[in-house]
mmCIF file of C-alpha atoms in Angstrom:
data_model
loop_
_atom_site.group_PDB
_atom_site.id
_atom_site.type_symbol
_atom_site.label_atom_id
_atom_site.label_comp_id
_atom_site.label_asym_id
_atom_site.label_seq_id
_atom_site.Cartn_x
_atom_site.Cartn_y
_atom_site.Cartn_z
ATOM 1 C CA ALA A 765 18.551 2.390 9.584
ATOM 2 C CA HIS A 766 21.626 3.648 7.838
ATOM 3 C CA PRO A 767 21.219 7.418 7.090
ATOM 4 C CA LEU A 768 23.240 7.393 3.863
ATOM 5 C CA ARG A 769 21.247 4.451 2.490
ATOM 6 C CA ILE A 770 17.986 6.209 3.300
ATOM 7 C CA LYS A 771 19.202 9.373 1.566
ATOM 8 C CA LEU A 772 20.350 7.474 -1.530
ATOM 9 C CA SER A 773 17.065 5.555 -1.711
ATOM 10 C CA ALA A 774 15.081 8.784 -1.537
ATOM 11 C CA GLN A 775 17.222 10.416 -4.218
ATOM 12 C CA ALA A 776 16.824 7.423 -6.536
ATOM 13 C CA VAL A 777 13.051 7.842 -6.734
ATOM 14 C CA ARG A 778 12.610 11.599 -6.362
ATOM 15 C CA HIS A 779 11.418 12.035 -9.971
ATOM 16 C CA TYR A 780 9.090 9.026 -9.894
ATOM 17 C CA GLU A 781 5.429 9.778 -10.581
ATOM 18 C CA VAL A 782 2.870 7.318 -9.271
ATOM 19 C CA TRP A 783 -0.265 8.769 -10.898
ATOM 20 C CA PRO A 784 0.249 8.305 -14.649
ATOM 21 C CA ARG A 785 -1.308 5.097 -15.956
ATOM 22 C CA LEU A 786 -2.659 3.723 -12.671
ATOM 23 C CA GLU A 787 -5.831 2.892 -14.579
ATOM 24 C CA THR A 788 -3.849 0.410 -16.691
ATOM 25 C CA ILE A 789 -3.043 -1.837 -13.716
ATOM 26 C CA GLY A 790 -5.369 -4.763 -14.261
ATOM 27 C CA CYS A 791 -4.363 -7.160 -11.498
ATOM 28 C CA PRO A 792 -5.809 -7.137 -7.968
ATOM 29 C CA VAL A 793 -4.011 -4.621 -5.744
ATOM 30 C CA GLY A 794 -4.446 -4.272 -1.985
ATOM 31 C CA LEU A 795 -3.576 -0.862 -0.558
ATOM 32 C CA ALA A 796 -3.323 -0.879 3.231
ATOM 33 C CA TYR A 797 -3.514 2.480 4.990
ATOM 34 C CA ALA A 798 -4.109 4.004 8.399
ATOM 35 C CA SER A 799 -6.138 7.193 8.662
ATOM 36 C CA THR A 800 -3.950 8.165 11.631
ATOM 37 C CA ASP A 801 -0.780 8.210 9.485
ATOM 38 C CA SER A 802 0.214 11.860 9.127
ATOM 39 C CA LEU A 803 3.083 11.134 6.707
ATOM 40 C CA HIS A 804 1.095 9.120 4.149
ATOM 41 C CA GLY A 805 -2.386 10.624 4.075
ATOM 42 C CA SER A 806 -5.299 8.297 3.441
ATOM 43 C CA GLU A 807 -6.664 10.657 0.770
ATOM 44 C CA GLY A 808 -3.861 9.699 -1.613
ATOM 45 C CA ILE A 809 -4.312 5.982 -0.976
ATOM 46 C CA LEU A 810 -8.061 6.187 -1.539
ATOM 47 C CA ARG A 811 -7.483 8.167 -4.730
ATOM 48 C CA MET A 812 -5.057 5.487 -5.952
ATOM 49 C CA ALA A 813 -7.578 2.758 -5.159
ATOM 50 C CA GLN A 814 -10.214 4.571 -7.210
ATOM 51 C CA ALA A 815 -7.819 4.961 -10.138
ATOM 52 C CA MET A 816 -6.972 1.241 -10.355
ATOM 53 C CA PRO A 817 -9.817 -0.916 -11.671
ATOM 54 C CA ARG A 818 -9.206 -3.872 -9.325
ATOM 55 C CA ALA A 819 -7.770 -2.129 -6.276
ATOM 56 C CA THR A 820 -9.051 -2.556 -2.740
ATOM 57 C CA ALA A 821 -8.319 -0.074 0.036
ATOM 58 C CA ILE A 822 -7.651 -1.921 3.302
ATOM 59 C CA ALA A 823 -8.315 0.377 6.261
ATOM 60 C CA CYS A 824 -6.178 -0.239 9.342
ATOM 61 C CA PRO A 825 -6.969 1.168 12.804
ATOM 62 C CA SER A 826 -3.549 2.762 13.384
ATOM 63 C CA ASN A 827 -0.076 3.271 12.006
ATOM 64 C CA ARG A 828 1.251 0.885 14.654
ATOM 65 C CA TYR A 829 -1.123 -1.795 13.315
ATOM 66 C CA MET A 830 0.343 -1.228 9.840
ATOM 67 C CA HIS A 831 3.773 -2.198 11.157
ATOM 68 C CA SER A 832 2.633 -5.252 13.105
ATOM 69 C CA GLY A 833 2.016 -8.866 12.255
ATOM 70 C CA ARG A 834 -1.726 -8.294 12.615
ATOM 71 C CA LEU A 835 -1.832 -6.765 9.146
ATOM 72 C CA ARG A 836 -1.048 -10.201 7.748
ATOM 73 C CA ALA A 837 -4.578 -11.476 8.471
ATOM 74 C CA ASP A 838 -5.986 -8.585 6.431
ATOM 75 C CA LEU A 839 -3.597 -9.336 3.577
ATOM 76 C CA ASP A 840 -4.431 -13.054 3.722
ATOM 77 C CA ARG A 841 -8.151 -12.233 3.424
ATOM 78 C CA PHE A 842 -7.451 -9.978 0.451
ATOM 79 C CA LEU A 843 -5.320 -12.614 -1.264
ATOM 80 C CA ALA A 844 -7.816 -15.413 -0.596
ATOM 81 C CA GLN A 845 -10.650 -13.318 -1.998
ATOM 82 C CA HIS A 846 -8.823 -12.051 -5.074
ATOM 83 C CA VAL A 847 -6.120 -14.525 -6.011
ATOM 84 C CA GLY A 848 -6.699 -17.610 -3.877
ATOM 85 C CA GLY A 849 -3.495 -17.391 -1.878
ATOM 86 C CA GLN A 850 -1.854 -16.283 1.350
ATOM 87 C CA ALA A 851 0.707 -13.657 2.235
ATOM 88 C CA ALA A 852 4.307 -14.835 2.104
ATOM 89 C CA THR A 853 5.885 -15.761 5.409
#
């Protein structure tokens, strides 16, 4: 990764707030998370899932799993159940 690009990306969204109006999101949303992820705690993901009327929290066994192709099967199941599709290749 390019350090300057990472810094600029972080600066671009530093004032963004995710919590306002989550309850207005009416489409199906799948939120994948790993309880072992120390950077992105599962508490926040579960709270987001509760705030969105049609959200589903997708628990993953590890952070490594989250960054592997195995997550695709979970996403395909979510899409098939909620929108009748498959994850993009």
